[in-house]
CSV table of C-alpha atoms in Angstrom, one decimal:
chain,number,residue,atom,x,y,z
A,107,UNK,CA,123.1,122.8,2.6
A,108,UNK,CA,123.9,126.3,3.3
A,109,UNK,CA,121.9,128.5,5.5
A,110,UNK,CA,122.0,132.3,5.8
A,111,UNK,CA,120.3,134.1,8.5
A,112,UNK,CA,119.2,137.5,9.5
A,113,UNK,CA,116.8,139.6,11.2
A,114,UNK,CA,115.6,142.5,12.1
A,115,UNK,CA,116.3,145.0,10.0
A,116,UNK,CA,114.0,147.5,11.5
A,117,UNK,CA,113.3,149.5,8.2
A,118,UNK,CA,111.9,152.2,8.6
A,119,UNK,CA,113.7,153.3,12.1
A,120,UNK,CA,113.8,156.5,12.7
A,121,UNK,CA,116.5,157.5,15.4
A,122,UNK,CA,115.7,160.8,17.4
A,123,UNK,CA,114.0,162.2,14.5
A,124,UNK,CA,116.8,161.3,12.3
A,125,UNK,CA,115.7,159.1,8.6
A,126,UNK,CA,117.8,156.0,8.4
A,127,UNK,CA,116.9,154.7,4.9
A,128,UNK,CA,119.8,155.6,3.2
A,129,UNK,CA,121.8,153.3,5.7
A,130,UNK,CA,119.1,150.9,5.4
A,131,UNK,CA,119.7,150.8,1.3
A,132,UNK,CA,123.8,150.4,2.1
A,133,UNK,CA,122.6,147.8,4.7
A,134,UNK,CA,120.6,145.2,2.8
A,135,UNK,CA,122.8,146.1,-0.4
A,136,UNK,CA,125.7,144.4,1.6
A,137,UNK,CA,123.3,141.3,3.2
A,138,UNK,CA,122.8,140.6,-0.2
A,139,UNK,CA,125.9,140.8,-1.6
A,140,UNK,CA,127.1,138.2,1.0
A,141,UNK,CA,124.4,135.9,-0.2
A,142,UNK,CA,125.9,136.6,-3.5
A,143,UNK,CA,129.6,135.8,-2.3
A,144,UNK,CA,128.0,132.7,-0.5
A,145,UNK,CA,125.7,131.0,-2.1
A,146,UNK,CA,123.0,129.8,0.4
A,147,UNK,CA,120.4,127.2,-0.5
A,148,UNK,CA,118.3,129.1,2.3
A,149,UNK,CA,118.0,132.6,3.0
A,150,UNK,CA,116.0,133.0,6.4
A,151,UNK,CA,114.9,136.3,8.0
A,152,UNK,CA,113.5,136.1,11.3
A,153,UNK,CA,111.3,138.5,12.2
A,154,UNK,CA,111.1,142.5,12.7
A,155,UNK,CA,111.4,143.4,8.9
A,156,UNK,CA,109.9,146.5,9.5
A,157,UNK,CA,110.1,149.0,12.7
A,158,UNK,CA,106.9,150.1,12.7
A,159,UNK,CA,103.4,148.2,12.0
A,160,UNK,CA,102.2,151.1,9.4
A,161,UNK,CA,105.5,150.9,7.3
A,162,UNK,CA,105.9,153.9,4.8
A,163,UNK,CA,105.6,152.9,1.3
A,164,UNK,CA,109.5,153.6,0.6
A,165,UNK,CA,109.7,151.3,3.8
A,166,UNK,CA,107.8,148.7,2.0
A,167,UNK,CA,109.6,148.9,-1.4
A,168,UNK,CA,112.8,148.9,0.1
A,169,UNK,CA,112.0,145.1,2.1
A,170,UNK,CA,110.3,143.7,-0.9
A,171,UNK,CA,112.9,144.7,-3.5
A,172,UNK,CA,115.5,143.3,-1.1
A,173,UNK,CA,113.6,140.2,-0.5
A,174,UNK,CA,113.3,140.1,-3.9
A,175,UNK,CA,117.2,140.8,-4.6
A,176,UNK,CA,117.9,137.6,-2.1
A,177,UNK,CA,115.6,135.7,-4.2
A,178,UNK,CA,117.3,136.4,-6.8
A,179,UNK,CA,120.4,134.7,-5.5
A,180,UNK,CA,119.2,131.3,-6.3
A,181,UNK,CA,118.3,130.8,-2.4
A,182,UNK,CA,114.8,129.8,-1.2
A,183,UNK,CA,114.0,132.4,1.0
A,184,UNK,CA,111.6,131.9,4.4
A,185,UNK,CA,110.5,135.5,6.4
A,186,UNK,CA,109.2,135.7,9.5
A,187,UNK,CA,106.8,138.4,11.6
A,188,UNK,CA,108.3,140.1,14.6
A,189,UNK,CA,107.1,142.0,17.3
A,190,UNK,CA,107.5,145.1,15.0
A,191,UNK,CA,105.9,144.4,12.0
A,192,UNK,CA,101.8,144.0,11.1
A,193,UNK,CA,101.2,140.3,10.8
A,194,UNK,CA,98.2,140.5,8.7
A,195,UNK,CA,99.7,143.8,6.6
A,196,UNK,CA,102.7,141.2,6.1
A,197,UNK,CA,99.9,138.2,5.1
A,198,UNK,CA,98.4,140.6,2.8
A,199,UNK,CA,101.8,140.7,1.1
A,200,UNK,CA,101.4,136.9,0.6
A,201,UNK,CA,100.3,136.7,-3.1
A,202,UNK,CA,103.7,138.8,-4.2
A,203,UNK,CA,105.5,136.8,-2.1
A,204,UNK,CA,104.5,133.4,-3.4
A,205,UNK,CA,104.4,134.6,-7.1
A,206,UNK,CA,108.6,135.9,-6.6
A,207,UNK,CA,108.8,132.2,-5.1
A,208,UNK,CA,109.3,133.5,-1.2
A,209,UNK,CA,107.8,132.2,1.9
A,210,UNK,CA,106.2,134.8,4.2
A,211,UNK,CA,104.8,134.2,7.3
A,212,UNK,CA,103.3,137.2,8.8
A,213,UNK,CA,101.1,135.9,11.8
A,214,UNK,CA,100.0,132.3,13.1
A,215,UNK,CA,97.6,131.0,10.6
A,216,UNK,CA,94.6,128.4,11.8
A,217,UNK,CA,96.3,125.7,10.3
A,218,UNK,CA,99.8,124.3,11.6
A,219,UNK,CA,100.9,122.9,8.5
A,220,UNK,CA,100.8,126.4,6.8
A,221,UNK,CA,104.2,127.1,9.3
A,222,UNK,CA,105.9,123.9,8.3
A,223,UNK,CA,108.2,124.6,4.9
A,224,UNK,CA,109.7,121.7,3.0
A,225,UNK,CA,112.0,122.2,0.3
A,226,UNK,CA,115.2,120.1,-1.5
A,227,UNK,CA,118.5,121.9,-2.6
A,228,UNK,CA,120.0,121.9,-5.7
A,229,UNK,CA,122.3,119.0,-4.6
A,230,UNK,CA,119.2,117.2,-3.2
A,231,UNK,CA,119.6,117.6,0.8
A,232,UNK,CA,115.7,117.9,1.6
A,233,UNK,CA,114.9,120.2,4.3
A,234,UNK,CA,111.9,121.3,6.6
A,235,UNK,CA,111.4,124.7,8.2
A,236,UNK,CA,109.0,124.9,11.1
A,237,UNK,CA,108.4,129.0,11.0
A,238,UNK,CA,106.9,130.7,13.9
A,239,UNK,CA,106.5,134.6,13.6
A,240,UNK,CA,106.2,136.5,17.0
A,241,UNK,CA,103.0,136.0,19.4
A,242,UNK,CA,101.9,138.2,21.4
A,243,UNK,CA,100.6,136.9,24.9
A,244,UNK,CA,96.8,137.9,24.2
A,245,UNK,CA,97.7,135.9,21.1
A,246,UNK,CA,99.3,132.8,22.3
A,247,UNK,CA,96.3,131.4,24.2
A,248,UNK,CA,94.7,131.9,20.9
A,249,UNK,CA,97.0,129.7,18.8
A,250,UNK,CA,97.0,126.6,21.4
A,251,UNK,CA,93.7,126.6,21.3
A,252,UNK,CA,93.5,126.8,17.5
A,253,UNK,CA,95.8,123.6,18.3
A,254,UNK,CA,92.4,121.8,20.1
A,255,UNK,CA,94.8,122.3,23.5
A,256,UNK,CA,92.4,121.7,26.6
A,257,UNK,CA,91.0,124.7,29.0
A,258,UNK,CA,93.1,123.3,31.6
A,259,UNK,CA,96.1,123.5,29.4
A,260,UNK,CA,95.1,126.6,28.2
A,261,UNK,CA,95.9,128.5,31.0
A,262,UNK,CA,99.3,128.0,31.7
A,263,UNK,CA,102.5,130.1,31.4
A,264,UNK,CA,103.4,131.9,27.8
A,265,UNK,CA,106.1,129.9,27.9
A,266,UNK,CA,104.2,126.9,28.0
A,267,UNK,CA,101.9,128.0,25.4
A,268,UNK,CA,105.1,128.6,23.3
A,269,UNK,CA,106.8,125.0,23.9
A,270,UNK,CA,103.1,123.8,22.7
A,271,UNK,CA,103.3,125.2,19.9
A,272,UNK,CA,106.8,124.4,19.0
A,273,UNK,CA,106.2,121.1,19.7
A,274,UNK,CA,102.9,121.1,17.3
A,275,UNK,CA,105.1,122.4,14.7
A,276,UNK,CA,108.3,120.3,15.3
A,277,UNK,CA,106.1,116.5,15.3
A,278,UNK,CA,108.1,115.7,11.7
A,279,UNK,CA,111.5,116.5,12.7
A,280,UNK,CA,112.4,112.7,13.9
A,281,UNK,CA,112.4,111.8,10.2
A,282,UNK,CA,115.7,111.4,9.3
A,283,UNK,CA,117.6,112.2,5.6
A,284,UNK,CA,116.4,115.1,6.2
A,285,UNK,CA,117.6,118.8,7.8
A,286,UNK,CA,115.4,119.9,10.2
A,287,UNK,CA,115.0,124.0,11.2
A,288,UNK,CA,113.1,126.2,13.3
A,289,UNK,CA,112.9,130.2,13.0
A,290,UNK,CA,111.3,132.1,15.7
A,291,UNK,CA,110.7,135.7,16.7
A,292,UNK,CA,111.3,135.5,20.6
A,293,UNK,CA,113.2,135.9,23.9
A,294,UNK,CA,114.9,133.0,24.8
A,295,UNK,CA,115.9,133.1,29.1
A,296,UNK,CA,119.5,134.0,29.3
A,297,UNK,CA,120.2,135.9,26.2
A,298,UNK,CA,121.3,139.0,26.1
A,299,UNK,CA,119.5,141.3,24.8
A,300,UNK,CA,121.6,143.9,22.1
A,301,UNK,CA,120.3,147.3,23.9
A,302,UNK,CA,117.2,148.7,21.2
A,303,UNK,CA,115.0,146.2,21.6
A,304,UNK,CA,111.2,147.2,22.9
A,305,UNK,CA,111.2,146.9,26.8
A,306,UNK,CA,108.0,145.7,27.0
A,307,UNK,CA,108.2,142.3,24.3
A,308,UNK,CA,112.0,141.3,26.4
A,309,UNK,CA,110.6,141.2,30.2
A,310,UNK,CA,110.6,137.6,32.1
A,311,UNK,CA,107.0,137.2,31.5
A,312,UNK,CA,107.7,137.3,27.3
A,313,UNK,CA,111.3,134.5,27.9
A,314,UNK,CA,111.1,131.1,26.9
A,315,UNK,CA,113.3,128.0,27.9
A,316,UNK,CA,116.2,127.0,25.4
A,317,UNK,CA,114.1,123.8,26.2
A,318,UNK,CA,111.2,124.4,24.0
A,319,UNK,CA,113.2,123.9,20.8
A,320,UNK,CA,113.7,120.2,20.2
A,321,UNK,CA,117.2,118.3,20.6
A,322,UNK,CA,116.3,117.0,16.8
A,323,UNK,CA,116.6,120.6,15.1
A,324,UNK,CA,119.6,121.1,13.4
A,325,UNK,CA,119.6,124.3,13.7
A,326,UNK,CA,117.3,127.1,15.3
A,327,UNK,CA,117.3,130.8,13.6
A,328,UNK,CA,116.3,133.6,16.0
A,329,UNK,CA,115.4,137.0,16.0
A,330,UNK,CA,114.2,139.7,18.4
A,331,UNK,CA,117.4,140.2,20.3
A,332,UNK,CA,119.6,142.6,18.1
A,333,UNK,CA,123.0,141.1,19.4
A,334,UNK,CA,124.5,138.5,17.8
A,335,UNK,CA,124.7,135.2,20.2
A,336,UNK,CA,124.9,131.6,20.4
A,337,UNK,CA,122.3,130.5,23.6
A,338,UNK,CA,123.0,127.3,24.9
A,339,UNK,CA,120.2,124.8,24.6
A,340,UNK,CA,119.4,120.9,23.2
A,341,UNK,CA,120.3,121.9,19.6
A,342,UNK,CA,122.1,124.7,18.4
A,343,UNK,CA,120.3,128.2,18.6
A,344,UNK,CA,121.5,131.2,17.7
A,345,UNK,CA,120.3,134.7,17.1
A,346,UNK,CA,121.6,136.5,14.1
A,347,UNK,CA,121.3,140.1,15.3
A,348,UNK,CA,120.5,143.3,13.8
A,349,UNK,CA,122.7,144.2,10.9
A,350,UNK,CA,122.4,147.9,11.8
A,351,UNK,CA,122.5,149.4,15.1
A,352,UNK,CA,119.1,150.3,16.1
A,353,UNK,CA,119.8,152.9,18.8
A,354,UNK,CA,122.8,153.9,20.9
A,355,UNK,CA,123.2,151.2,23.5
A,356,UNK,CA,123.7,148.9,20.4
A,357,UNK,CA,126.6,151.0,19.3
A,358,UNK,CA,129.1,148.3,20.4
A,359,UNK,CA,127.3,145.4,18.2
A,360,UNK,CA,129.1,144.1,15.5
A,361,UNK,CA,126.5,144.1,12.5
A,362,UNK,CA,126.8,140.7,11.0
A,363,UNK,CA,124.5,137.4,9.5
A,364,UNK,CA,125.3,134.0,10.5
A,365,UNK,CA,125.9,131.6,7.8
A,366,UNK,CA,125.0,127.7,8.7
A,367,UNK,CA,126.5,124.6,6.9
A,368,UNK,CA,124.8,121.4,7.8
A,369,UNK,CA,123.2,118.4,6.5
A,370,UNK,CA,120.9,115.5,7.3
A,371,UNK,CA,123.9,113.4,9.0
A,372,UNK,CA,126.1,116.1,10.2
A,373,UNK,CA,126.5,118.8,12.6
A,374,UNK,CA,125.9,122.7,12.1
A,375,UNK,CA,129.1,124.7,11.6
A,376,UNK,CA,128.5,128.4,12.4
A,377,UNK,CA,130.4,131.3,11.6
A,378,UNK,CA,129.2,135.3,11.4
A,379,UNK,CA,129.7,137.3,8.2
A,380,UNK,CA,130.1,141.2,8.7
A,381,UNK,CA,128.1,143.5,7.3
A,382,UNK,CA,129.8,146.7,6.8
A,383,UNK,CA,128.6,150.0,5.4
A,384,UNK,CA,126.5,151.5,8.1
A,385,UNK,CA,126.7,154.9,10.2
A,386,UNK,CA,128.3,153.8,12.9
A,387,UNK,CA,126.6,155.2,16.5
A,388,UNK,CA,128.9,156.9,19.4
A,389,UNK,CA,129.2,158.2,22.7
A,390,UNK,CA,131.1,161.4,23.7
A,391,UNK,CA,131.3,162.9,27.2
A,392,UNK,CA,132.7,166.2,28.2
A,393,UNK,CA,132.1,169.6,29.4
A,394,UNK,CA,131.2,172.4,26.9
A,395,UNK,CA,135.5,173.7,26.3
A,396,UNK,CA,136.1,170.1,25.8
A,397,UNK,CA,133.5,168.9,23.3
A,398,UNK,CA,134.9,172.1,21.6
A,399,UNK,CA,138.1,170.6,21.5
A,400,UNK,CA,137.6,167.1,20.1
A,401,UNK,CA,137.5,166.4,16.4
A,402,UNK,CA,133.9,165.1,15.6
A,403,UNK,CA,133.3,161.6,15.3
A,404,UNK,CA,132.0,160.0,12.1
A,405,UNK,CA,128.5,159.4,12.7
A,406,UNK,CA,125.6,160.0,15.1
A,407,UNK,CA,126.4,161.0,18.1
A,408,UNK,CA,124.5,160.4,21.9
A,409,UNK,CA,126.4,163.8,23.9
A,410,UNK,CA,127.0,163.3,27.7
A,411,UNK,CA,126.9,167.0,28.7
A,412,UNK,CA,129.2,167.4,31.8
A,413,UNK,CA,127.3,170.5,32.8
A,414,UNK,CA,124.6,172.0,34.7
A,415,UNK,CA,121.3,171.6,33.0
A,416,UNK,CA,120.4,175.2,32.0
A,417,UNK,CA,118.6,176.7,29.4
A,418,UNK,CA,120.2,176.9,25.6
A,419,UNK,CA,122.7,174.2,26.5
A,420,UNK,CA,121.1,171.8,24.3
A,421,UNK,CA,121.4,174.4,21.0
A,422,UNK,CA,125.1,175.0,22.3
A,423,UNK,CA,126.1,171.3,22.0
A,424,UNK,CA,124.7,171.1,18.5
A,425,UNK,CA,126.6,173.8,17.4
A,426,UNK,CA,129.4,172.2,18.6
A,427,UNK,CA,128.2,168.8,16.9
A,428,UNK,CA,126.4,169.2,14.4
A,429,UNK,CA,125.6,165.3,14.2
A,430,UNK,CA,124.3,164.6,17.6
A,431,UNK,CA,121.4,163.0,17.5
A,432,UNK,CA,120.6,163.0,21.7
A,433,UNK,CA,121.7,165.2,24.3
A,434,UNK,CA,121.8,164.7,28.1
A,435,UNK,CA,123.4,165.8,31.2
A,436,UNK,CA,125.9,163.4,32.2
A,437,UNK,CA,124.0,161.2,34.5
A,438,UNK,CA,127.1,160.8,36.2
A,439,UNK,CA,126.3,164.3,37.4
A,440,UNK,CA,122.4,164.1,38.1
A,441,UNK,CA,121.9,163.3,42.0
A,442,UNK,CA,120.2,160.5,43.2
A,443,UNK,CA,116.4,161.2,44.1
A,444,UNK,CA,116.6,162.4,48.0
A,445,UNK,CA,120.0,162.8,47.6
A,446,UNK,CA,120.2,166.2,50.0
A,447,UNK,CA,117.2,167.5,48.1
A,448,UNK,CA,114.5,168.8,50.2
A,449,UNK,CA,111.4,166.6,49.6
A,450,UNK,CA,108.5,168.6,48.5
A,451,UNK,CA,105.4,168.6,50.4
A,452,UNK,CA,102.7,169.0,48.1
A,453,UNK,CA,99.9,169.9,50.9
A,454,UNK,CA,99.7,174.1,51.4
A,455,UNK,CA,102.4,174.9,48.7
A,456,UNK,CA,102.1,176.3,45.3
A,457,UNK,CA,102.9,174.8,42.3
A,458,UNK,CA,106.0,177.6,41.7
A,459,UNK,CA,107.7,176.3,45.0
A,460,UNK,CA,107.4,172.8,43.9
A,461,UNK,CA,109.0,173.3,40.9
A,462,UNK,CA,111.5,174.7,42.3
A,463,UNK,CA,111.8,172.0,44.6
A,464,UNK,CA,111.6,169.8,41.8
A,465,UNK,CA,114.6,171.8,39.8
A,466,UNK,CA,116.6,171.7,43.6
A,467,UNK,CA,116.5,167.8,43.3
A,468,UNK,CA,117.6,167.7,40.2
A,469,UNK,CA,120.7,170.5,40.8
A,470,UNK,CA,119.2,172.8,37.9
A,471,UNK,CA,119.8,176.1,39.5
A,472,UNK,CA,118.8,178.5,36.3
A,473,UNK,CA,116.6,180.7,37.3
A,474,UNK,CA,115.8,181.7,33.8
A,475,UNK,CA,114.1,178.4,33.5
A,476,UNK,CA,111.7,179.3,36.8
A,477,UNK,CA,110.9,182.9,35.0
A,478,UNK,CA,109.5,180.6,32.0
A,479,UNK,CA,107.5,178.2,34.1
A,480,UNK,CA,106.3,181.6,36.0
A,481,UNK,CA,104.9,182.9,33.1
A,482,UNK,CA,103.5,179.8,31.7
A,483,UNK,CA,101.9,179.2,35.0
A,484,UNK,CA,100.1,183.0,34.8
A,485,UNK,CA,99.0,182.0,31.4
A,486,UNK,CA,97.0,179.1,32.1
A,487,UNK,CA,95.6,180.1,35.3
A,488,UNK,CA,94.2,183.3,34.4
């Protein structure tokens, strides 16, 4: 059979107050026409459909129409929750789905068996699918206790809770003729993560062993981490990546979905597909003569200012570029903390000369920016 998988597509994103649907619509039009080109028996999309938990309603119609459009391919098709999206607002969507013959999984449901998908391809290789959309950790105690796990067992590790569960889901995947797979929404320890991802759902305490997928999985479909990677583990796992850069430190990604050939008796081949046709993110450094100087990229741009922080700069930069999107002082040029800065002593001095120390530390020396806080100060202390 023939697998293709993505993730998080993060509709909705909005990057520094910049709209991304329109590269969102060029996106998914070119994931879908490489299921087109392909072919896949299985279309699976793991988690972070959305980039918000209250998705616009052009957010929504733009996932459903393209879940919709990969239906449409002849593929099943098997969706996941992410750390982004509303796991009951994506349940809720659960009637749509199953009537356009797609499998959505928006949170963990009471019953186990509601995450374990079975289906045959048109050439009759059966498969299974053990889904598990993203759990929180005030969540994951939950669900292995829904799994009649002990009190004592209960109160391990998240990542124990996680290989629980797994392993709940996985039971049926010694059965052979048949190809077993696991999509999950989750940091696996190791990976690296693609640079836009939310801090606080990627830290130790939320990464899980390779070890808690089983060496009898064919294949393992991830998402949550927006770079495209193999991790090394019992089985191979890979995550798909975004197909769009999400925010500037994911500039270097290349936007792609992996396409998996396998069957019952036979090892995954893998191999990424490139998805062209979005607004590419950039970098540019300089002082103010030379960002005059340089032709402007094509797309948005993050501006490393090589000057002194001053008032006006910022409007200066974006006359310069009109596309920049972010704009910060070079942090090459911002001194350490203590570095020759006179620490402030907060005891006997006003809140004007700790300011200025503040504005010392940081080397901002324009004085028009004290007269501001000056009279701000006089307005809310009268």
């Amino acid at each position: 059979m023939k697998i293709l998988h993505t993730s998080d597509w993060h509709v909705g994103k909005v990057l520094k107050g910049q709209s991304r649907a329109e590269e969102h619509k060029q996106v998914l039009a070119g994931v879908i026409e490489v299921a087109r080109a392909e072919r896949p028996d299985l279309v699976i999309v793991a988690g972070d459909l959305y980039d918000t938990a209250a998705p616009t309603p052009e957010a929504t119609r733009l996932v459903t129409r393209a879940l919709t459009a990969l239906r449409r391919t002849g593929a099943d098709v098997v969706a996941i929750g992410g750390n982004h999206d509303n796991g009951q607002a994506l349940d809720a969507l659960r009637p749509w789905a199953e009537a356009a013959g797609i499998t959505l999984r928006g949170g963990v449901r009471d019953s186990p068996d509601e995450h374990v998908i079975d289906g045959t391809t048109a050439g009759g290789e059966r498969w299974r699918v053990a889904a598990l959309p993203f759990l929180s950790q005030r969540y994951a105690v939950r669900a292995v206790e829904m799994y009649e796990l002990t009190a004592a067992e209960a109160t391990q590790t998240y990542a124990d809770h996680l290989g629980r569960v797994l392993g709940r889901l996985t039971e049926g995947f010694a059965e052979p003729d048949r190809v077993h797979l696991v999509t999950a929404h989750l940091t696996v320890v190791g990976a690296a993560t693609g640079g836009g991802e939310r801090d606080a759902h990627t830290v130790l305490g939320y990464a899980v062993p390779a070890t808690v997928f089983p060496g009898t999985a064919h294949y393992v479909a991830l998402g949550h981490l927006h770079r495209s990677q193999r991790v090394p583990g019992p089985c191979p796992i890979r995550y798909s990546g975004s197909p769009l850069a999400v925010d500037f430190g994911e500039q270097e990604n290349v936007p792609s979905v992996t396409v998996v050939e396998v069957t019952a008796t036979s090892a995954a081949r893998i191999r990424e597909v490139p998805v062209p046709a979005a607004v590419p993110l950039r970098t540019v450094r300089g002082t103010l003569a030379q960002l005059a100087e340089i032709a402007p990229p094509e797309g948005w741009l993050r501006v490393f200012v090589r000057e002194q922080p001053r008032a006006g700069l910022r409007e200066e930069v974006q006359e310069l570029l009109p596309r920049a999107l972010e704009i910060r002082i070079d942090p090459e040029l911002v001194p350490a903390p203590g570095s020759g800065a006179r620490t402030a002593q907060r005891a006997g001095r006003s809140p004007r000369e700790l300011f200025a120390d503040y504005l010392d530390s940081r080397g901002h020396a324009d004085a028009d920016v004290r007269e501001l806080f000056d009279e701000l100060f006089e307005e809310v202390d009268r």
